[in-house]
Coordinates of C-alpha atoms and ligand atoms in Angstrom, one line a residue:
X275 CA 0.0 0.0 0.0
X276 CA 1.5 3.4 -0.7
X277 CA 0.6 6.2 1.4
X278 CA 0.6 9.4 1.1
X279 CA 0.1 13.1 3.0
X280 CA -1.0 15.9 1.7
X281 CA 1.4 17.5 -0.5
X282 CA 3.6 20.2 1.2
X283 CA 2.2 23.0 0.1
X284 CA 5.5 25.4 -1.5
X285 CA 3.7 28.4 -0.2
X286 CA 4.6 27.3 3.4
X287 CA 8.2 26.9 2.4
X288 CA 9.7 30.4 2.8
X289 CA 10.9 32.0 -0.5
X290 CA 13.8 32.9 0.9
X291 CA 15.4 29.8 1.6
X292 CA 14.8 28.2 -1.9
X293 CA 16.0 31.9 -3.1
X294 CA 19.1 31.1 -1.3
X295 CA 19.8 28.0 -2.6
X296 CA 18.9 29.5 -7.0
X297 CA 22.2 31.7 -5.9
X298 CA 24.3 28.7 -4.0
X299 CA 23.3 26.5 -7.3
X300 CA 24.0 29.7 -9.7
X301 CA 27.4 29.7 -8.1
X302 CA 28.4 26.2 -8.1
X303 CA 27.0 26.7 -12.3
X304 CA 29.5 29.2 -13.1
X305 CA 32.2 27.4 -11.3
X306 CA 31.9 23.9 -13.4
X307 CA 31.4 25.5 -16.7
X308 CA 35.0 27.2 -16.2
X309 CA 36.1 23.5 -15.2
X310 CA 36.8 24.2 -12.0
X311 CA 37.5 21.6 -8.9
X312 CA 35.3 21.6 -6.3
X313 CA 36.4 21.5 -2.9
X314 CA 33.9 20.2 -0.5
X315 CA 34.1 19.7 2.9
X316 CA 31.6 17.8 5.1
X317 CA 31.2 16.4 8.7
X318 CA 31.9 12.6 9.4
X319 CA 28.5 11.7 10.3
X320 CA 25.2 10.1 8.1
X321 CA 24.3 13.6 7.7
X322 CA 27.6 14.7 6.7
X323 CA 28.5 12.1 4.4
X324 CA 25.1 12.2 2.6
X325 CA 25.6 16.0 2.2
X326 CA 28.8 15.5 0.8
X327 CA 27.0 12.7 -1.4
X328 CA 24.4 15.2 -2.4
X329 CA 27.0 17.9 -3.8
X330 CA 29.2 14.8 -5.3
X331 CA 26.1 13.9 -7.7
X332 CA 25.1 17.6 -8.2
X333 CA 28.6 17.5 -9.9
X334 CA 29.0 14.8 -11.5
X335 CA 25.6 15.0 -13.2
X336 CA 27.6 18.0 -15.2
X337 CA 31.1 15.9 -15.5
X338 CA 32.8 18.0 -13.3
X339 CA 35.2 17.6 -10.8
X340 CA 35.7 17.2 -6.9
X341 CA 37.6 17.0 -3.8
X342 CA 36.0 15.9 -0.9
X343 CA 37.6 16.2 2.7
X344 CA 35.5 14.7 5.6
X345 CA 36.2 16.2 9.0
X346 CA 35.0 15.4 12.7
X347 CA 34.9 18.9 13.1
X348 CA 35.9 22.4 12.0
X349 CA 39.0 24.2 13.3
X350 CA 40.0 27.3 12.9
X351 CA 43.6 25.6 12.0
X352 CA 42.1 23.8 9.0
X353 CA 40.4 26.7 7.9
X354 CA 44.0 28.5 7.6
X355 CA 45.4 25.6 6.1
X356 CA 42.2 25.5 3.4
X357 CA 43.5 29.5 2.8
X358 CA 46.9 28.3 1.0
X359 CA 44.9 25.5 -1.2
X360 CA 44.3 27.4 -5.0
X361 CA 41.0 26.3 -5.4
X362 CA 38.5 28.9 -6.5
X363 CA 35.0 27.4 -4.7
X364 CA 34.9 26.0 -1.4
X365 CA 31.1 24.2 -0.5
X366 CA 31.3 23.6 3.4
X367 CA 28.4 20.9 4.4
X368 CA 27.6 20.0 7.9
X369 CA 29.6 23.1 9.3
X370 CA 30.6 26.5 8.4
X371 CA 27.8 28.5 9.9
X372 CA 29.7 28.7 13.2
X373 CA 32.7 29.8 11.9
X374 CA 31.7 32.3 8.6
X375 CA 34.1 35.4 9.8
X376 CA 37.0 32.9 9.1
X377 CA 35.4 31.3 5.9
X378 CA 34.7 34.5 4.6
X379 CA 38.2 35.2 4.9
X380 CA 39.0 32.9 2.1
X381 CA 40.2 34.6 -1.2
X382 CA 37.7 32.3 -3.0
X383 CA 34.0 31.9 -3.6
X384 CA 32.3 29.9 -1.0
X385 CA 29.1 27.7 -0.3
X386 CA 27.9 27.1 2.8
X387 CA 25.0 24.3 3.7
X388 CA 24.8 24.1 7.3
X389 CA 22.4 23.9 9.5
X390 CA 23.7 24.4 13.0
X391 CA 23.0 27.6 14.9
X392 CA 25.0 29.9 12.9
X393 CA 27.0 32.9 14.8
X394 CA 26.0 36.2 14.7
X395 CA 28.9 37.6 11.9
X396 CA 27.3 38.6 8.8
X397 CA 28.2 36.9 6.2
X398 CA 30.7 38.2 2.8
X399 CA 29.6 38.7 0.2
X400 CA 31.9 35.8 -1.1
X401 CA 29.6 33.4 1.1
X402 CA 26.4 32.0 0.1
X403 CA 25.6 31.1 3.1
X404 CA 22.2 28.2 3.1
X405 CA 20.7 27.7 6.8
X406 CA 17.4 26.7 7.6
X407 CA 17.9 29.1 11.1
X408 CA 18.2 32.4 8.7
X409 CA 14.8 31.9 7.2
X410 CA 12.7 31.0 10.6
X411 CA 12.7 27.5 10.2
X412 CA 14.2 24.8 12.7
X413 CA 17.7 23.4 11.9
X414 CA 17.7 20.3 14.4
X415 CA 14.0 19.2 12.7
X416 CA 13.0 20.9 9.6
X417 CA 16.0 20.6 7.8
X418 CA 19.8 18.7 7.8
X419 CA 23.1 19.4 6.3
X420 CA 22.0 16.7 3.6
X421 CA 19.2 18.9 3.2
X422 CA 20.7 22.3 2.6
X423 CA 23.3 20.7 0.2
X424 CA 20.3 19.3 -1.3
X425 CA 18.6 23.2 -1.8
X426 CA 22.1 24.9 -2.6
X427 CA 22.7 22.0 -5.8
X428 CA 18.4 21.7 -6.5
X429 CA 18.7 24.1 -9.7
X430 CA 21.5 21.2 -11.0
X431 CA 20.2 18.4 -9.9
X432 CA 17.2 17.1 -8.5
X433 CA 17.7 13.6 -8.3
X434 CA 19.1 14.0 -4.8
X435 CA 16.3 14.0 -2.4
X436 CA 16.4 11.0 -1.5
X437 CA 20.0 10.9 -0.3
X438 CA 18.7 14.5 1.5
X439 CA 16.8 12.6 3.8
X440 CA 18.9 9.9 4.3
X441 CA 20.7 12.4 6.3
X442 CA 17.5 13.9 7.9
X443 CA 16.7 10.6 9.3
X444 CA 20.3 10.0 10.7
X445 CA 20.1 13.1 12.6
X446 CA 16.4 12.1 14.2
X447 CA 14.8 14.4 12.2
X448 CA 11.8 12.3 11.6
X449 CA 9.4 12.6 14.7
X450 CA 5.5 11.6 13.5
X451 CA 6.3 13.1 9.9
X452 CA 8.8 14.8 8.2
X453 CA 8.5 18.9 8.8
X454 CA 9.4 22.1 6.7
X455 CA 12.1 21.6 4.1
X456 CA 12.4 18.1 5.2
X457 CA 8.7 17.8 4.0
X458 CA 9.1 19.6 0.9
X459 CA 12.2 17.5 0.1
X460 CA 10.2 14.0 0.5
X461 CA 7.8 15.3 -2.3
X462 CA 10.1 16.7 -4.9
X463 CA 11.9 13.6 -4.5
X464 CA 8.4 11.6 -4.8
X465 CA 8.1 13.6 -7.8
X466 CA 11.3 12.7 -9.5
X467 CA 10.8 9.2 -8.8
X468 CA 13.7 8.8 -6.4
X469 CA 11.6 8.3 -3.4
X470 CA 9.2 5.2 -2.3
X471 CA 6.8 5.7 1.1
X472 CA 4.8 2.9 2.2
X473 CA 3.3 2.3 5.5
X474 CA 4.9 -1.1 7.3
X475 CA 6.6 -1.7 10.6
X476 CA 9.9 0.4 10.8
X477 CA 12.5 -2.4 11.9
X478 CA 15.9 -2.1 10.9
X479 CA 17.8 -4.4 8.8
X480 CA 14.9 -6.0 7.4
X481 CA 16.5 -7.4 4.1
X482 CA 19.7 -8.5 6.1
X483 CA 19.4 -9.9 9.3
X484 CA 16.6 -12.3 10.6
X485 CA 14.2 -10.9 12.7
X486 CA 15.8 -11.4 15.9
X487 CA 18.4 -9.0 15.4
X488 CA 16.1 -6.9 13.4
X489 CA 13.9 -6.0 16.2
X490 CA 16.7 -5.6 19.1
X491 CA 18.6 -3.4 16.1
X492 CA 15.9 -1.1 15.8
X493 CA 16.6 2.1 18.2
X494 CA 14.3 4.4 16.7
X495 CA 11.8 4.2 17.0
X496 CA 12.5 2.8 20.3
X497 CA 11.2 -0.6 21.5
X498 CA 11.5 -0.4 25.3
X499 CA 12.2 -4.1 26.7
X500 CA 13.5 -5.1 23.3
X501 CA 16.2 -2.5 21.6
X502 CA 19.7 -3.5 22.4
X503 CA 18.9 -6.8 24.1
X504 CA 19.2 -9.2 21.7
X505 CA 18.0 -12.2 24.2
X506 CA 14.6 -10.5 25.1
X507 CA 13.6 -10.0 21.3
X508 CA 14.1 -13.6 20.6
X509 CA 12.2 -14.5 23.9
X510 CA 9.3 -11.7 22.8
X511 CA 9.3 -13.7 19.3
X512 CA 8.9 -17.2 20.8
X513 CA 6.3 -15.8 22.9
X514 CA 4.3 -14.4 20.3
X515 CA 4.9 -17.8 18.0
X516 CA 6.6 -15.6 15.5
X517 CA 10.0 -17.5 13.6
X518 CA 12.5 -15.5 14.7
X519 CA 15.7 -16.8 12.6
X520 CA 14.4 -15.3 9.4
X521 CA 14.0 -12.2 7.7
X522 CA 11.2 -9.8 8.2
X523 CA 10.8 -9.5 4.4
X524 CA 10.4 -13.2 4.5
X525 CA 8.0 -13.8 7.0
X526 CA 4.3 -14.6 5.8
X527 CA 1.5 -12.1 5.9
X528 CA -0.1 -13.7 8.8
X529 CA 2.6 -13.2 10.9
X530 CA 3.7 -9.7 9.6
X531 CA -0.1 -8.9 11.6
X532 CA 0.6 -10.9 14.4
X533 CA 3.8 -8.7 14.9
X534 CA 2.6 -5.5 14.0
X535 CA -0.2 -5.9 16.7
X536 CA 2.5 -7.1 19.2
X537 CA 5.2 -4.2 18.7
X538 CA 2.5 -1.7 18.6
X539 CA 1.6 -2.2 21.6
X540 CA 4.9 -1.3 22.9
X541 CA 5.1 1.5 21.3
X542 CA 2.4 2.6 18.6
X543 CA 5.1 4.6 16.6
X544 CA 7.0 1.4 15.2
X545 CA 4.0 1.1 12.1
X546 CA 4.2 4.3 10.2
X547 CA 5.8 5.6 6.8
X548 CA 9.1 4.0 5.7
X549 CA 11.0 5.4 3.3
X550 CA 12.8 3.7 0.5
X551 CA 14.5 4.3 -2.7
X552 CA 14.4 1.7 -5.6
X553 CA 17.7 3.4 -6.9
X554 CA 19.7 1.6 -4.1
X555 CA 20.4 -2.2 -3.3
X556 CA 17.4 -3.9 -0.9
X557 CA 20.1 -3.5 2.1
X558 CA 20.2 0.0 1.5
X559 CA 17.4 0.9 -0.1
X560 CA 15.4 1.7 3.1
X561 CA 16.9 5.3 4.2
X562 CA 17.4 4.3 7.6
X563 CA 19.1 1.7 7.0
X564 CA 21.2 3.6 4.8
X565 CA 21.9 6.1 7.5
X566 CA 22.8 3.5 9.8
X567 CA 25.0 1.9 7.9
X568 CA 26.9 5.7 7.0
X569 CA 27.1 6.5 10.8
X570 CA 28.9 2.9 11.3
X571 CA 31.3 4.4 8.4
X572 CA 31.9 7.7 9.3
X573 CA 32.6 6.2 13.5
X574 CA 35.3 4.1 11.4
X575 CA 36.7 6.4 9.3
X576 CA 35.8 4.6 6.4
X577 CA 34.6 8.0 4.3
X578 CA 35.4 6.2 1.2
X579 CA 33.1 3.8 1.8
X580 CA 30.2 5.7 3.3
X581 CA 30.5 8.3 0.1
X582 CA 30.9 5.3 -2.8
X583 CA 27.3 4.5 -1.4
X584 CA 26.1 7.5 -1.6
X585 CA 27.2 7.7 -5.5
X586 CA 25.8 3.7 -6.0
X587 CA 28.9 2.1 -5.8
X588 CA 28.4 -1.5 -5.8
X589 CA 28.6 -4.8 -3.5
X590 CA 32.2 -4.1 -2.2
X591 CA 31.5 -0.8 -0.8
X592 CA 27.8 -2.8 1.1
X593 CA 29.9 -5.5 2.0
X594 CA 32.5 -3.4 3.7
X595 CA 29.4 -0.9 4.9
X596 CA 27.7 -3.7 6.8
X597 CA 30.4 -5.3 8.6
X598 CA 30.8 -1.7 9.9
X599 CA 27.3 -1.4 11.0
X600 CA 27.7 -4.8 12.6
X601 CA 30.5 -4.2 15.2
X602 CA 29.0 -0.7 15.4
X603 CA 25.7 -2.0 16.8
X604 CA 27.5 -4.6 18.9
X605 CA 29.4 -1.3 20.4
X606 CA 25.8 0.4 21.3
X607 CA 24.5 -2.4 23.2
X608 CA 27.6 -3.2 24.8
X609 CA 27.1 0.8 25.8
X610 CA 23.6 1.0 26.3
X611 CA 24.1 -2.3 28.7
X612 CA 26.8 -0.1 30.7
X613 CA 24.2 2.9 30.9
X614 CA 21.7 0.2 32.3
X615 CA 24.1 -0.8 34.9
X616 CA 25.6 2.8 35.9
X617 CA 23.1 4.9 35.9
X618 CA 23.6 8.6 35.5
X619 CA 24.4 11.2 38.0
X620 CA 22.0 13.7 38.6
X621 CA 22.7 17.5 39.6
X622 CA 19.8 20.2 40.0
X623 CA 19.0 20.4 36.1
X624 CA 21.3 18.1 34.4
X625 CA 22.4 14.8 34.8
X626 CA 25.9 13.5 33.0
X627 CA 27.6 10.0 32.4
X628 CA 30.8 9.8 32.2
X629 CA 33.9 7.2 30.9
X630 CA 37.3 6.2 30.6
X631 CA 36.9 3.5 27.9
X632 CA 37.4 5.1 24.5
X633 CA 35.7 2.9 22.7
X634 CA 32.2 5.0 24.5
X635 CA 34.3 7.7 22.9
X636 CA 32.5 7.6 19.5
X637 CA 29.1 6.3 20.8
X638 CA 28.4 8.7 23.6
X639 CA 26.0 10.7 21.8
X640 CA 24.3 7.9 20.0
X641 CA 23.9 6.0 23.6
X642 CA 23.2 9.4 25.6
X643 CA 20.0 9.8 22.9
X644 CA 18.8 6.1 23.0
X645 CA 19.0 5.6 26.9
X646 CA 16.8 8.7 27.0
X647 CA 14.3 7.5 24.4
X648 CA 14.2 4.3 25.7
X649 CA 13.9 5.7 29.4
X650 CA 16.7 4.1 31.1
X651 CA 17.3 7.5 32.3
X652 CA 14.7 9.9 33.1
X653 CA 14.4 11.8 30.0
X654 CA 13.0 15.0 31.4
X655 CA 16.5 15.6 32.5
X656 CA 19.1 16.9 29.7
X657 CA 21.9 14.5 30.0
X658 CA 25.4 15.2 29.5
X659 CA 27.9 11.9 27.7
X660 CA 31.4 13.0 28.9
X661 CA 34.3 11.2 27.2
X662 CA 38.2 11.1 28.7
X663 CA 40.1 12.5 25.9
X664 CA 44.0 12.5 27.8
X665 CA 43.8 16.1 29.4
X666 CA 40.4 16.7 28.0
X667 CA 36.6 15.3 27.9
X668 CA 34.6 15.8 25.0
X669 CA 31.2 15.9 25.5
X670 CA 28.0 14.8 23.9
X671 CA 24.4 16.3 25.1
X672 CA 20.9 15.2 24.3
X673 CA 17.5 16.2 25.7
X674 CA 14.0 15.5 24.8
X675 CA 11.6 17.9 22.4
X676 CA 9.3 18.5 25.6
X677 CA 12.6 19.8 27.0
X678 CA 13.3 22.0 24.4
X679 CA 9.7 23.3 24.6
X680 CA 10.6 24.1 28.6
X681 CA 13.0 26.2 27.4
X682 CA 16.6 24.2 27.3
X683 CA 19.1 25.1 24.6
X684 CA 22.1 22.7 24.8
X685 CA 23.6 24.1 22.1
X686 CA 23.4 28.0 23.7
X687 CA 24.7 26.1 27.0
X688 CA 27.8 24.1 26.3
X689 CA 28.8 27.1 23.5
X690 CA 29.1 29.5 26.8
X691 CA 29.9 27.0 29.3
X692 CA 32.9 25.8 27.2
X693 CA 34.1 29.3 25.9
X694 CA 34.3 30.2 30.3
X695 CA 37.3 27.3 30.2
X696 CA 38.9 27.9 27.2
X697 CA 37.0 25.3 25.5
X698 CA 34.5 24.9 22.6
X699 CA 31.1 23.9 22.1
X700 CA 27.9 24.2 20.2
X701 CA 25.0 22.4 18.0
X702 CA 21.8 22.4 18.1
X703 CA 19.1 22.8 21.2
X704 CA 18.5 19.4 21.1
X705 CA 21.5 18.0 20.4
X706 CA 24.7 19.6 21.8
X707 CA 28.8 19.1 22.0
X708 CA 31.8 20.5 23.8
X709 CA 35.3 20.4 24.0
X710 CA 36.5 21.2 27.3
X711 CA 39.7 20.5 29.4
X712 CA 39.5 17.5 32.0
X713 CA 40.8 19.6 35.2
X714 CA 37.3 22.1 34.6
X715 CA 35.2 19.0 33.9
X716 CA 33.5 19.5 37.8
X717 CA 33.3 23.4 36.7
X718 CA 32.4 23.2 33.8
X719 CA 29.2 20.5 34.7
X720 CA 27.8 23.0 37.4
X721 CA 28.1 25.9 34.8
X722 CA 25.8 24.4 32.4
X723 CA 23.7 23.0 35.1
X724 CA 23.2 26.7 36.3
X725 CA 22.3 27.8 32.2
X726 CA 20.3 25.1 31.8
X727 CA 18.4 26.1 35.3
X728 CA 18.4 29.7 33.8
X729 CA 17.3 29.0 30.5
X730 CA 14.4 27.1 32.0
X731 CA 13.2 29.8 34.3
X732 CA 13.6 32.3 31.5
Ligands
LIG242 O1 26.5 17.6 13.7 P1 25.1 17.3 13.6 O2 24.1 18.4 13.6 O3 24.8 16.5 12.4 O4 24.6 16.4 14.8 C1 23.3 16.4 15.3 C2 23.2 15.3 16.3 O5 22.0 15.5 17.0 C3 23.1 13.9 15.7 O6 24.0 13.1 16.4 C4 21.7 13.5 16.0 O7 21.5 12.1 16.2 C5 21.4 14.3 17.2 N1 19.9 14.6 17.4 C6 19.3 13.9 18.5 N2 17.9 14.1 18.7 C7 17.2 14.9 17.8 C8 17.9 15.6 16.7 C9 19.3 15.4 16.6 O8 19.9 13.2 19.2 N3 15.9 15.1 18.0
LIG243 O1 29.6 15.2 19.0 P1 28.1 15.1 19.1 O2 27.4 14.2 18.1 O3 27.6 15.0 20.5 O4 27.6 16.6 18.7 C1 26.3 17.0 18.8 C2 26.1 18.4 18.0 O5 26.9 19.4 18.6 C3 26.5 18.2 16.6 O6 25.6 19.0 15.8 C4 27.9 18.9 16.5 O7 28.2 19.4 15.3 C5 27.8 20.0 17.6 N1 29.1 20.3 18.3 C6 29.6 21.6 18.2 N2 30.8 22.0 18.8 C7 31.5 21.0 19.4 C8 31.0 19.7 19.5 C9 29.8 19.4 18.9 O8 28.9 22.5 17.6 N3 32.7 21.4 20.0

């Protein structure tokens, strides 16, 4: 059955944004016609590498060339280095809005598609500068990075959407529908054919691992009882008199009911629209699956890999992709099983985690989300994931919407909590990081316990 909503109506899409994005594409135009390489740069997450992806097709679909570098982060120091490089375009994804005085510095033209909170510098005029902030529209919900790329390449290509939402739904974009640009995205990509939505159950891995493992794999939504614990989903399955060793996409009608009626009822979320492309391989074909499988590539530094999928590179690149996502998901539960055991510790507004083992170094933001969702921790409570880096901790935030709607920006809190120790930090209210060193750590936590109190009596 294919379902549909109503279509986004372009009238409710501000005219500004999609103005924005004519001049980014208008730029990028003039660039390729005098045969120029592109430099893009892009963030090493789903969203990132899907942004990256997007701009990579954009130019392709007119022969030209590129050079992709795929960061963790930004730093002032690679934006220097970027200076003495002779390119002539520069198209930032993922990051760039946080630091446009010292992009705009550049002797080059410049693109950026961003969707962080952006600081307050007015940009160059060298800068097209895309972010869904600068036209009143959300950047942790209404639109991603893969997004923006998406509007700043639309008048080249639009055969892109799809991968443009592949990077909304790896940055939990998708609550109960998609909203804004996101929304407006999923129907020009309907349009063009690149884009499947169906209604079905949204478990992960369904054309690649039997339903066992499908079911404790699928984080979000969240199946509280069953994500991450691979013994209780086979024990739910026996229960229920579902086989549990093969695929979902294999299982027979009568027990595709049987299991929608059972999952639904803990929690009603897990049947709604799934999104697929027919222009990828089944195992990556549904977009959540693709962004999975990208995160597990970008945690491993295997950008090569994450970005051949993104252009439909073939069975090596999905072989190597899902052995990624494989130890990566073993790496959550093992994490989400120490959250379960640990506990958090709770302050006045905050509560944090905290760990020595650096393998929790690349997963404390993924875990610190899920053990919210799934309620391990009490999720009206932001929590902060800190990470021992030598002589600093990095640090991962996450809160709820209902939060947000209380009035918590973790992106406003770590950005001035950090800068008070010499350290850095930003994102998004939702969704928040920080640099700080590990000697402030106990300063630094009752500082953005005492913004976070602020900000929620404000
Ligand atoms: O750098 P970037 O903006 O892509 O990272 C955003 C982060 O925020 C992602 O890790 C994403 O999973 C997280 N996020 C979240 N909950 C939301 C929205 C985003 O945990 N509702
Ligand atoms: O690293 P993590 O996934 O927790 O980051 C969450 C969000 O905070 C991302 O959007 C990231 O780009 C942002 N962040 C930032 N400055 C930092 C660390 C993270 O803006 N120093």
């Amino acid at each position: 059955m294919t379902h549909r909503k109503q279509p986004y109506s372009l009238s409710k899409l501000p005219d500004s944004i999609l103005k924005r994005g004519s001049e980014a594409s208008k730029l990028l135009e003039e660039h390729l016609e005098k045969g120029s390489i592109i430099r893009v740069i892009s963030h090493n997450d789903a969203d990132g590498l899907s942004a990256a992806g997007v701009v990579a097709r954009a130019i392709s679909s007119r022969n030209g060339q590129f050079h992709i570098s795929i960061l963790s982060r930004l730093r002032k120091e690679f934006i220097k280095k970027l200076g003495r490089e002779k390119y002539s375009l520069f198209f930032f994804c993922d990051m760039g809005s946080a630091y446009l005085e010292e992009i705009s510095r550049l002797k080059a033209d410049i693109i950026v598609a961003d969707h962080h909170q952006p600081s307050e510098f007015e940009a160059d005029s060298n800068v097209v500068h895309v972010n869904p902030h600068l036209h009143g529209l959300d950047g942790s919900r209404d639109l991603s990075a893969s997004g923006a790329a998406y509007l700043a390449t639309r008048n080249i290509s639009r055969n892109t959407g799809q991968l443009a939402l592949v990077g909304a739904l790896g940055d939990m974009q998708y609550s109960d529908g998609f909203t804004g640009a996101n929304r407006f995205i999923m129907d020009e990509a309907i349009e063009a054919g690149v884009l499947q939505v169906h209604s079905d159950l949204k478990l992960a891995s369904r054309y690649t691992e039997p339903l066992y493992r499908s079911i404790a794999y699928t984080f979000n939504p969240p199946l509280p009882g069953l994500t991450g614990d691979i013994e209780a989903s086979k024990g739910f399955l026996e229960r229920i008199g579902v086989s549990y060793g093969i695929k979902y996409a294999d299982i027979s009608p009568e027990e595709k009911d049987i299991l929608r009626d059972e999952l639904s009822r803990i929690n009603p979320d897990i049947f709604g629209e799934v999104f697929t492309s027919r222009e990828f391989q089944p195992a990556v074909g549904d977009l959540s699956d693709f962004a999975g499988i990208l995160d597990a590539c970008g945690k491993n530094r295997k950008y090569g890999i994450g970005i051949g999928l993104c252009l439909g590179e073939g069975e090596g690149a999905l072989e190597v992709g899902l052995e990624l996502q494989k130890n990566y998901r073993e790496e959550l539960i093992r994490g989400l099983a120490w959250i379960r055991r640990e506990g958090s510790t709770v302050m006045e507004n905050i509560q944090y985690i905290y760990s020595e083992d650096r393998v929790f170094k690349g997963i404390m933001g993924t875990i610190a989300s899920i053990s919210l969702s799934l309620k391990l921790l009490n999720p009206d409570i932001p929590l902060l994931g800190l990470s021992r880096m030598d002589q600093h901790v990095k640090v991962s935030a996450r809160t709820t919407r209902p939060a947000v709607e209380r009035g918590v920006n973790l992106g406003a809190a770590l950005r001035d909590a950090a800068s008070s120790f010499g350290g850095t930090g930003g994102g998004h209210d939702i969704a928040a990081g920080a640099m700080v060193p590990y000697r402030d750590m106990e300063s630094f936590l009752q500082l953005v316990d005492e913004i976070t109190g602020a900000q929620i009596k404000s």
